[in-house]
Amino acid sequence: MLKANRVLGGAFLALALLAGQIARAQDEKAVSLIVKPKVGRVTRAKTTIKTSVMGMDLLVNQTQKDIVKEVKDNGDVVVEIVDEGSTINIGGMDRDQPASPPYTMTRSKTGLVKESKREDASGFMTPEVSKLMTAISSTILTEKPVKTNDTWQTEVENPAVKEKKVIIKGTYLGIDKIDGREYWKIKQTAEAVVDADGNKMSYEITEWYTPATGALLKMEGTVKDVPTQVGALTMQLSGKAIPVEDKDKPEPKKADPKP
């Protein structure tokens, strides 16, 4: 009898805790994840990519700057993306890489890529796979207010295999406190067919955003089985926001001269 009482007591305690969580979820206020950026806003980020190529560990560190050039009446955002250079470490040796030319990208207000003028002449991936990576790696939000664990889906074209659409899934994981500040935590996943044989690549990434500005704080995730000229690669991704240089900060408005 004593053992049964303990089991029942544990079950009731678990139910009570669950009821408390459900009540808190019901009380949670839904948030809108769409934040209209200001023209001229500059953000910088450092991204790290870890993978293995032909048995050798490869580490890429890249710095990138994004500049909001235009916000259209329909909410589309035009961003200039500036590569600030990168370092590749192969077998323990660093090699500096020159920066690629800047390019512009147009996204819908939810983040869906509508146009990208990037010129990739490296040949590391086919143009079709490169376009697919761009499409699924852009965070796509929902216009509907969300609460913790709410999900949404977006169907996009598949440049690699046109008859196979790609479903991108987003999940709002709620508020996460970092260094005393609150950030939106969002996960995005996708799986895409990449060739006529039905081989697939997958993408899963978690990102943290500043609610007031919609700017990215940090990200981490994995892309598996990406087709490249050296075979299918699995890449570990991480990134974080870094300070904007003084030359890129908007100049403070000058006070009107007194009459």
PDB file of C-alpha atoms in Angstrom:
ATOM      1  CA  MET A   1       0.000   0.000   0.000  1.00  0.00           C
ATOM      2  CA  LEU A   2       2.827   2.370   0.859  1.00  0.00           C
ATOM      3  CA  LYS A   3       4.430   1.778  -2.532  1.00  0.00           C
ATOM      4  CA  ALA A   4       1.123   2.385  -4.337  1.00  0.00           C
ATOM      5  CA  ASN A   5       0.646   5.629  -2.401  1.00  0.00           C
ATOM      6  CA  ARG A   6       4.088   6.791  -3.490  1.00  0.00           C
ATOM      7  CA  VAL A   7       3.312   6.022  -7.141  1.00  0.00           C
ATOM      8  CA  LEU A   8      -0.039   7.812  -6.978  1.00  0.00           C
ATOM      9  CA  GLY A   9       1.538  10.715  -5.137  1.00  0.00           C
ATOM     10  CA  GLY A  10       4.184  11.070  -7.870  1.00  0.00           C
ATOM     11  CA  ALA A  11       1.531  10.885 -10.592  1.00  0.00           C
ATOM     12  CA  PHE A  12      -0.604  13.573  -8.935  1.00  0.00           C
ATOM     13  CA  LEU A  13       2.449  15.803  -8.520  1.00  0.00           C
ATOM     14  CA  ALA A  14       3.309  15.411 -12.220  1.00  0.00           C
ATOM     15  CA  LEU A  15      -0.291  16.239 -13.177  1.00  0.00           C
ATOM     16  CA  ALA A  16      -0.230  19.300 -10.943  1.00  0.00           C
ATOM     17  CA  LEU A  17       2.985  20.536 -12.555  1.00  0.00           C
ATOM     18  CA  LEU A  18       1.537  19.911 -16.011  1.00  0.00           C
ATOM     19  CA  ALA A  19      -1.621  21.813 -15.117  1.00  0.00           C
ATOM     20  CA  GLY A  20       0.508  24.745 -13.993  1.00  0.00           C
ATOM     21  CA  GLN A  21       2.410  24.729 -17.295  1.00  0.00           C
ATOM     22  CA  ILE A  22      -0.832  24.609 -19.292  1.00  0.00           C
ATOM     23  CA  ALA A  23      -2.241  27.512 -17.279  1.00  0.00           C
ATOM     24  CA  ARG A  24       0.895  29.583 -17.889  1.00  0.00           C
ATOM     25  CA  ALA A  25       0.750  28.789 -21.616  1.00  0.00           C
ATOM     26  CA  GLN A  26      -2.880  29.928 -21.728  1.00  0.00           C
ATOM     27  CA  ASP A  27      -1.941  33.186 -19.991  1.00  0.00           C
ATOM     28  CA  GLU A  28       0.955  33.837 -22.380  1.00  0.00           C
ATOM     29  CA  LYS A  29       0.451  36.802 -24.645  1.00  0.00           C
ATOM     30  CA  ALA A  30       0.905  36.097 -28.351  1.00  0.00           C
ATOM     31  CA  VAL A  31       3.675  38.072 -30.053  1.00  0.00           C
ATOM     32  CA  SER A  32       4.137  39.249 -33.623  1.00  0.00           C
ATOM     33  CA  LEU A  33       7.553  38.268 -34.976  1.00  0.00           C
ATOM     34  CA  ILE A  34       7.467  40.715 -37.887  1.00  0.00           C
ATOM     35  CA  VAL A  35       9.608  43.778 -37.151  1.00  0.00           C
ATOM     36  CA  LYS A  36       9.941  46.388 -39.895  1.00  0.00           C
ATOM     37  CA  PRO A  37      13.626  47.333 -40.198  1.00  0.00           C
ATOM     38  CA  LYS A  38      14.794  50.897 -40.657  1.00  0.00           C
ATOM     39  CA  VAL A  39      16.434  51.918 -43.908  1.00  0.00           C
ATOM     40  CA  GLY A  40      20.159  52.311 -43.306  1.00  0.00           C
ATOM     41  CA  ARG A  41      20.302  49.793 -40.461  1.00  0.00           C
ATOM     42  CA  VAL A  42      23.641  47.993 -40.413  1.00  0.00           C
ATOM     43  CA  THR A  43      24.254  44.659 -38.702  1.00  0.00           C
ATOM     44  CA  ARG A  44      27.392  42.525 -38.646  1.00  0.00           C
ATOM     45  CA  ALA A  45      27.856  38.858 -37.855  1.00  0.00           C
ATOM     46  CA  LYS A  46      30.665  36.328 -37.633  1.00  0.00           C
ATOM     47  CA  THR A  47      29.813  32.838 -38.868  1.00  0.00           C
ATOM     48  CA  THR A  48      31.742  29.626 -38.289  1.00  0.00           C
ATOM     49  CA  ILE A  49      31.373  26.515 -40.459  1.00  0.00           C
ATOM     50  CA  LYS A  50      32.877  23.177 -39.424  1.00  0.00           C
ATOM     51  CA  THR A  51      33.019  20.185 -41.762  1.00  0.00           C
ATOM     52  CA  SER A  52      35.289  17.414 -43.015  1.00  0.00           C
ATOM     53  CA  VAL A  53      36.544  17.270 -46.611  1.00  0.00           C
ATOM     54  CA  MET A  54      38.286  14.130 -47.887  1.00  0.00           C
ATOM     55  CA  GLY A  55      39.245  13.140 -44.351  1.00  0.00           C
ATOM     56  CA  MET A  56      40.531  16.571 -43.344  1.00  0.00           C
ATOM     57  CA  ASP A  57      38.855  18.880 -40.852  1.00  0.00           C
ATOM     58  CA  LEU A  58      37.910  22.233 -42.355  1.00  0.00           C
ATOM     59  CA  LEU A  59      36.986  25.347 -40.414  1.00  0.00           C
ATOM     60  CA  VAL A  60      35.705  28.549 -42.032  1.00  0.00           C
ATOM     61  CA  ASN A  61      35.352  31.860 -40.182  1.00  0.00           C
ATOM     62  CA  GLN A  62      33.564  34.579 -42.124  1.00  0.00           C
ATOM     63  CA  THR A  63      32.447  38.109 -41.280  1.00  0.00           C
ATOM     64  CA  GLN A  64      29.485  39.663 -43.079  1.00  0.00           C
ATOM     65  CA  LYS A  65      27.735  43.012 -42.988  1.00  0.00           C
ATOM     66  CA  ASP A  66      24.073  43.558 -43.914  1.00  0.00           C
ATOM     67  CA  ILE A  67      22.769  47.000 -44.863  1.00  0.00           C
ATOM     68  CA  VAL A  68      19.040  47.686 -45.276  1.00  0.00           C
ATOM     69  CA  LYS A  69      18.836  49.669 -48.510  1.00  0.00           C
ATOM     70  CA  GLU A  70      15.069  49.888 -49.013  1.00  0.00           C
ATOM     71  CA  VAL A  71      11.766  48.896 -47.415  1.00  0.00           C
ATOM     72  CA  LYS A  72       9.044  48.805 -50.043  1.00  0.00           C
ATOM     73  CA  ASP A  73       5.375  49.683 -49.566  1.00  0.00           C
ATOM     74  CA  ASN A  74       4.413  45.982 -49.656  1.00  0.00           C
ATOM     75  CA  GLY A  75       6.907  45.214 -46.880  1.00  0.00           C
ATOM     76  CA  ASP A  76       9.656  43.755 -49.076  1.00  0.00           C
ATOM     77  CA  VAL A  77      13.122  44.486 -47.712  1.00  0.00           C
ATOM     78  CA  VAL A  78      16.153  45.052 -49.973  1.00  0.00           C
ATOM     79  CA  VAL A  79      19.434  44.266 -48.215  1.00  0.00           C
ATOM     80  CA  GLU A  80      22.983  44.732 -49.437  1.00  0.00           C
ATOM     81  CA  ILE A  81      25.184  41.899 -48.203  1.00  0.00           C
ATOM     82  CA  VAL A  82      28.865  42.709 -47.840  1.00  0.00           C
ATOM     83  CA  ASP A  83      31.438  39.948 -47.363  1.00  0.00           C
ATOM     84  CA  GLU A  84      34.218  41.288 -45.132  1.00  0.00           C
ATOM     85  CA  GLY A  85      36.562  38.395 -45.788  1.00  0.00           C
ATOM     86  CA  SER A  86      37.098  34.952 -44.319  1.00  0.00           C
ATOM     87  CA  THR A  87      39.730  32.548 -43.034  1.00  0.00           C
ATOM     88  CA  ILE A  88      39.837  28.866 -43.917  1.00  0.00           C
ATOM     89  CA  ASN A  89      41.705  26.427 -41.707  1.00  0.00           C
ATOM     90  CA  ILE A  90      42.620  23.120 -43.359  1.00  0.00           C
ATOM     91  CA  GLY A  91      44.736  20.598 -41.496  1.00  0.00           C
ATOM     92  CA  GLY A  92      45.680  23.231 -38.915  1.00  0.00           C
ATOM     93  CA  MET A  93      46.844  25.840 -41.416  1.00  0.00           C
ATOM     94  CA  ASP A  94      45.018  29.169 -41.872  1.00  0.00           C
ATOM     95  CA  ARG A  95      44.454  30.660 -45.291  1.00  0.00           C
ATOM     96  CA  ASP A  96      42.967  34.119 -45.705  1.00  0.00           C
ATOM     97  CA  GLN A  97      40.351  34.393 -48.407  1.00  0.00           C
ATOM     98  CA  PRO A  98      39.558  37.619 -50.274  1.00  0.00           C
ATOM     99  CA  ALA A  99      36.098  39.069 -49.866  1.00  0.00           C
ATOM    100  CA  SER A 100      33.474  38.237 -52.476  1.00  0.00           C
ATOM    101  CA  PRO A 101      31.737  41.118 -54.293  1.00  0.00           C
ATOM    102  CA  PRO A 102      28.753  42.668 -52.450  1.00  0.00           C
ATOM    103  CA  TYR A 103      25.302  41.723 -53.680  1.00  0.00           C
ATOM    104  CA  THR A 104      21.686  42.576 -52.954  1.00  0.00           C
ATOM    105  CA  MET A 105      18.858  40.338 -51.812  1.00  0.00           C
ATOM    106  CA  THR A 106      15.150  41.093 -51.685  1.00  0.00           C
ATOM    107  CA  ARG A 107      13.047  39.335 -49.067  1.00  0.00           C
ATOM    108  CA  SER A 108       9.353  39.545 -48.297  1.00  0.00           C
ATOM    109  CA  LYS A 109       8.364  40.983 -44.933  1.00  0.00           C
ATOM    110  CA  THR A 110       8.234  37.414 -43.590  1.00  0.00           C
ATOM    111  CA  GLY A 111      11.778  36.659 -44.830  1.00  0.00           C
ATOM    112  CA  LEU A 112      11.003  34.673 -47.995  1.00  0.00           C
ATOM    113  CA  VAL A 113      13.757  35.220 -50.577  1.00  0.00           C
ATOM    114  CA  LYS A 114      12.252  36.812 -53.697  1.00  0.00           C
ATOM    115  CA  GLU A 115      15.427  37.823 -55.520  1.00  0.00           C
ATOM    116  CA  SER A 116      19.147  37.328 -54.965  1.00  0.00           C
ATOM    117  CA  LYS A 117      21.818  38.879 -57.165  1.00  0.00           C
ATOM    118  CA  ARG A 118      24.670  36.854 -55.775  1.00  0.00           C
ATOM    119  CA  GLU A 119      27.330  35.708 -58.229  1.00  0.00           C
ATOM    120  CA  ASP A 120      28.961  32.470 -57.078  1.00  0.00           C
ATOM    121  CA  ALA A 121      31.828  31.579 -59.389  1.00  0.00           C
ATOM    122  CA  SER A 122      33.533  29.142 -56.988  1.00  0.00           C
ATOM    123  CA  GLY A 123      31.840  26.076 -58.422  1.00  0.00           C
ATOM    124  CA  PHE A 124      31.825  24.462 -54.973  1.00  0.00           C
ATOM    125  CA  MET A 125      28.098  23.801 -55.392  1.00  0.00           C
ATOM    126  CA  THR A 126      25.998  23.826 -58.537  1.00  0.00           C
ATOM    127  CA  PRO A 127      24.070  27.088 -59.103  1.00  0.00           C
ATOM    128  CA  GLU A 128      20.843  25.201 -58.390  1.00  0.00           C
ATOM    129  CA  VAL A 129      22.015  23.848 -55.026  1.00  0.00           C
ATOM    130  CA  SER A 130      23.427  27.269 -54.127  1.00  0.00           C
ATOM    131  CA  LYS A 131      20.007  28.850 -54.792  1.00  0.00           C
ATOM    132  CA  LEU A 132      18.349  26.115 -52.735  1.00  0.00           C
ATOM    133  CA  MET A 133      20.682  26.805 -49.809  1.00  0.00           C
ATOM    134  CA  THR A 134      19.867  30.512 -50.012  1.00  0.00           C
ATOM    135  CA  ALA A 135      16.133  29.782 -50.000  1.00  0.00           C
ATOM    136  CA  ILE A 136      16.074  27.470 -46.984  1.00  0.00           C
ATOM    137  CA  SER A 137      18.689  29.287 -44.889  1.00  0.00           C
ATOM    138  CA  SER A 138      16.746  32.559 -44.859  1.00  0.00           C
ATOM    139  CA  THR A 139      14.584  32.624 -41.735  1.00  0.00           C
ATOM    140  CA  ILE A 140      10.920  32.677 -42.745  1.00  0.00           C
ATOM    141  CA  LEU A 141       8.450  33.946 -40.161  1.00  0.00           C
ATOM    142  CA  THR A 142       4.674  33.958 -39.916  1.00  0.00           C
ATOM    143  CA  GLU A 143       2.441  37.005 -40.024  1.00  0.00           C
ATOM    144  CA  LYS A 144       0.179  35.483 -37.362  1.00  0.00           C
ATOM    145  CA  PRO A 145       0.891  36.225 -33.674  1.00  0.00           C
ATOM    146  CA  VAL A 146       2.434  33.193 -31.986  1.00  0.00           C
ATOM    147  CA  LYS A 147       2.835  31.656 -28.565  1.00  0.00           C
ATOM    148  CA  THR A 148       5.482  29.243 -27.336  1.00  0.00           C
ATOM    149  CA  ASN A 149       5.731  26.087 -29.508  1.00  0.00           C
ATOM    150  CA  ASP A 150       3.427  27.443 -32.233  1.00  0.00           C
ATOM    151  CA  THR A 151       4.508  26.268 -35.690  1.00  0.00           C
ATOM    152  CA  TRP A 152       4.050  27.361 -39.291  1.00  0.00           C
ATOM    153  CA  GLN A 153       5.015  26.070 -42.744  1.00  0.00           C
ATOM    154  CA  THR A 154       6.075  27.706 -45.996  1.00  0.00           C
ATOM    155  CA  GLU A 155       6.298  25.987 -49.384  1.00  0.00           C
ATOM    156  CA  VAL A 156       9.108  27.197 -51.665  1.00  0.00           C
ATOM    157  CA  GLU A 157      10.425  26.248 -55.097  1.00  0.00           C
ATOM    158  CA  ASN A 158      13.241  23.714 -55.346  1.00  0.00           C
ATOM    159  CA  PRO A 159      15.842  24.924 -57.898  1.00  0.00           C
ATOM    160  CA  ALA A 160      17.682  21.573 -57.679  1.00  0.00           C
ATOM    161  CA  VAL A 161      14.663  19.387 -58.554  1.00  0.00           C
ATOM    162  CA  LYS A 162      11.874  21.620 -59.784  1.00  0.00           C
ATOM    163  CA  GLU A 163       9.048  19.085 -59.461  1.00  0.00           C
ATOM    164  CA  LYS A 164       9.846  18.574 -55.753  1.00  0.00           C
ATOM    165  CA  LYS A 165       8.723  21.514 -53.650  1.00  0.00           C
ATOM    166  CA  VAL A 166      10.372  22.223 -50.301  1.00  0.00           C
ATOM    167  CA  ILE A 167       8.448  22.659 -47.051  1.00  0.00           C
ATOM    168  CA  ILE A 168      10.164  24.950 -44.556  1.00  0.00           C
ATOM    169  CA  LYS A 169       8.908  24.568 -40.997  1.00  0.00           C
ATOM    170  CA  GLY A 170       9.250  27.213 -38.322  1.00  0.00           C
ATOM    171  CA  THR A 171       8.699  26.926 -34.561  1.00  0.00           C
ATOM    172  CA  TYR A 172       8.576  29.724 -32.009  1.00  0.00           C
ATOM    173  CA  LEU A 173      10.306  28.357 -28.901  1.00  0.00           C
ATOM    174  CA  GLY A 174       9.385  31.299 -26.693  1.00  0.00           C
ATOM    175  CA  ILE A 175      11.459  33.814 -24.781  1.00  0.00           C
ATOM    176  CA  ASP A 176      15.023  32.930 -23.825  1.00  0.00           C
ATOM    177  CA  LYS A 177      16.959  35.071 -21.343  1.00  0.00           C
ATOM    178  CA  ILE A 178      20.633  35.673 -22.133  1.00  0.00           C
ATOM    179  CA  ASP A 179      22.748  37.924 -19.902  1.00  0.00           C
ATOM    180  CA  GLY A 180      19.577  39.307 -18.340  1.00  0.00           C
ATOM    181  CA  ARG A 181      17.946  40.239 -21.658  1.00  0.00           C
ATOM    182  CA  GLU A 182      15.013  38.591 -23.401  1.00  0.00           C
ATOM    183  CA  TYR A 183      15.266  37.188 -26.936  1.00  0.00           C
ATOM    184  CA  TRP A 184      12.905  35.367 -29.275  1.00  0.00           C
ATOM    185  CA  LYS A 185      14.063  31.798 -29.884  1.00  0.00           C
ATOM    186  CA  ILE A 186      13.080  30.352 -33.249  1.00  0.00           C
ATOM    187  CA  LYS A 187      13.849  27.000 -34.894  1.00  0.00           C
ATOM    188  CA  GLN A 188      13.645  26.336 -38.628  1.00  0.00           C
ATOM    189  CA  THR A 189      13.882  22.969 -40.394  1.00  0.00           C
ATOM    190  CA  ALA A 190      13.704  21.844 -44.003  1.00  0.00           C
ATOM    191  CA  GLU A 191      14.373  18.766 -46.102  1.00  0.00           C
ATOM    192  CA  ALA A 192      14.889  18.916 -49.860  1.00  0.00           C
ATOM    193  CA  VAL A 193      15.432  16.435 -52.680  1.00  0.00           C
ATOM    194  CA  VAL A 194      18.672  17.406 -54.439  1.00  0.00           C
ATOM    195  CA  ASP A 195      18.917  15.085 -57.454  1.00  0.00           C
ATOM    196  CA  ALA A 196      17.027  12.746 -59.775  1.00  0.00           C
ATOM    197  CA  ASP A 197      17.946   9.753 -57.571  1.00  0.00           C
ATOM    198  CA  GLY A 198      15.941  11.187 -54.682  1.00  0.00           C
ATOM    199  CA  ASN A 199      18.883  11.996 -52.425  1.00  0.00           C
ATOM    200  CA  LYS A 200      18.029  14.588 -49.798  1.00  0.00           C
ATOM    201  CA  MET A 201      19.717  17.278 -47.778  1.00  0.00           C
ATOM    202  CA  SER A 202      18.352  18.554 -44.467  1.00  0.00           C
ATOM    203  CA  TYR A 203      18.639  21.794 -42.556  1.00  0.00           C
ATOM    204  CA  GLU A 204      17.971  22.575 -38.889  1.00  0.00           C
ATOM    205  CA  ILE A 205      18.902  25.836 -37.239  1.00  0.00           C
ATOM    206  CA  THR A 206      18.012  27.682 -34.044  1.00  0.00           C
ATOM    207  CA  GLU A 207      18.258  31.465 -33.859  1.00  0.00           C
ATOM    208  CA  TRP A 208      17.849  34.119 -31.206  1.00  0.00           C
ATOM    209  CA  TYR A 209      16.436  37.555 -32.147  1.00  0.00           C
ATOM    210  CA  THR A 210      16.130  40.912 -30.387  1.00  0.00           C
ATOM    211  CA  PRO A 211      12.368  41.647 -30.121  1.00  0.00           C
ATOM    212  CA  ALA A 212      12.696  45.436 -30.387  1.00  0.00           C
ATOM    213  CA  THR A 213      14.638  45.423 -33.674  1.00  0.00           C
ATOM    214  CA  GLY A 214      14.318  41.938 -35.115  1.00  0.00           C
ATOM    215  CA  ALA A 215      18.131  41.769 -35.341  1.00  0.00           C
ATOM    216  CA  LEU A 216      19.886  38.415 -34.974  1.00  0.00           C
ATOM    217  CA  LEU A 217      21.861  37.808 -31.760  1.00  0.00           C
ATOM    218  CA  LYS A 218      23.198  34.332 -32.491  1.00  0.00           C
ATOM    219  CA  MET A 219      22.498  31.082 -34.326  1.00  0.00           C
ATOM    220  CA  GLU A 220      23.514  27.423 -34.316  1.00  0.00           C
ATOM    221  CA  GLY A 221      22.556  24.440 -36.397  1.00  0.00           C
ATOM    222  CA  THR A 222      23.425  21.667 -38.830  1.00  0.00           C
ATOM    223  CA  VAL A 223      23.098  21.135 -42.577  1.00  0.00           C
ATOM    224  CA  LYS A 224      23.388  17.495 -43.624  1.00  0.00           C
ATOM    225  CA  ASP A 225      24.271  15.874 -46.944  1.00  0.00           C
ATOM    226  CA  VAL A 226      24.845  19.031 -48.970  1.00  0.00           C
ATOM    227  CA  PRO A 227      25.939  18.020 -52.490  1.00  0.00           C
ATOM    228  CA  THR A 228      29.269  19.639 -53.455  1.00  0.00           C
ATOM    229  CA  GLN A 229      32.068  19.044 -55.931  1.00  0.00           C
ATOM    230  CA  VAL A 230      33.898  17.007 -53.244  1.00  0.00           C
ATOM    231  CA  GLY A 231      30.865  14.920 -52.269  1.00  0.00           C
ATOM    232  CA  ALA A 232      27.996  15.270 -49.804  1.00  0.00           C
ATOM    233  CA  LEU A 233      29.034  17.270 -46.739  1.00  0.00           C
ATOM    234  CA  THR A 234      27.583  17.751 -43.287  1.00  0.00           C
ATOM    235  CA  MET A 235      28.267  21.189 -41.826  1.00  0.00           C
ATOM    236  CA  GLN A 236      28.017  22.489 -38.268  1.00  0.00           C
ATOM    237  CA  LEU A 237      27.038  26.166 -38.273  1.00  0.00           C
ATOM    238  CA  SER A 238      27.298  28.811 -35.575  1.00  0.00           C
ATOM    239  CA  GLY A 239      27.238  32.571 -35.632  1.00  0.00           C
ATOM    240  CA  LYS A 240      26.890  35.654 -33.500  1.00  0.00           C
ATOM    241  CA  ALA A 241      26.340  39.374 -33.900  1.00  0.00           C
ATOM    242  CA  ILE A 242      29.437  41.544 -33.618  1.00  0.00           C
ATOM    243  CA  PRO A 243      29.727  45.328 -33.108  1.00  0.00           C
ATOM    244  CA  VAL A 244      29.113  47.646 -36.031  1.00  0.00           C
ATOM    245  CA  GLU A 245      32.136  49.738 -36.931  1.00  0.00           C
ATOM    246  CA  ASP A 246      31.989  53.477 -36.234  1.00  0.00           C
ATOM    247  CA  LYS A 247      32.111  54.329 -39.940  1.00  0.00           C
ATOM    248  CA  ASP A 248      28.883  52.372 -40.488  1.00  0.00           C
ATOM    249  CA  LYS A 249      26.921  53.943 -37.654  1.00  0.00           C
ATOM    250  CA  PRO A 250      24.363  56.584 -38.709  1.00  0.00           C
ATOM    251  CA  GLU A 251      25.381  60.114 -37.881  1.00  0.00           C
ATOM    252  CA  PRO A 252      23.367  61.714 -35.049  1.00  0.00           C
ATOM    253  CA  LYS A 253      20.831  64.274 -36.180  1.00  0.00           C
ATOM    254  CA  LYS A 254      21.986  67.829 -35.790  1.00  0.00           C
ATOM    255  CA  ALA A 255      19.870  70.128 -33.668  1.00  0.00           C
ATOM    256  CA  ASP A 256      18.061  72.887 -35.529  1.00  0.00           C
ATOM    257  CA  PRO A 257      19.906  76.211 -35.176  1.00  0.00           C
ATOM    258  CA  LYS A 258      18.306  78.605 -32.763  1.00  0.00           C
ATOM    259  CA  PRO A 259      16.686  81.652 -34.382  1.00  0.00           C
TER     260      PRO A 259
END
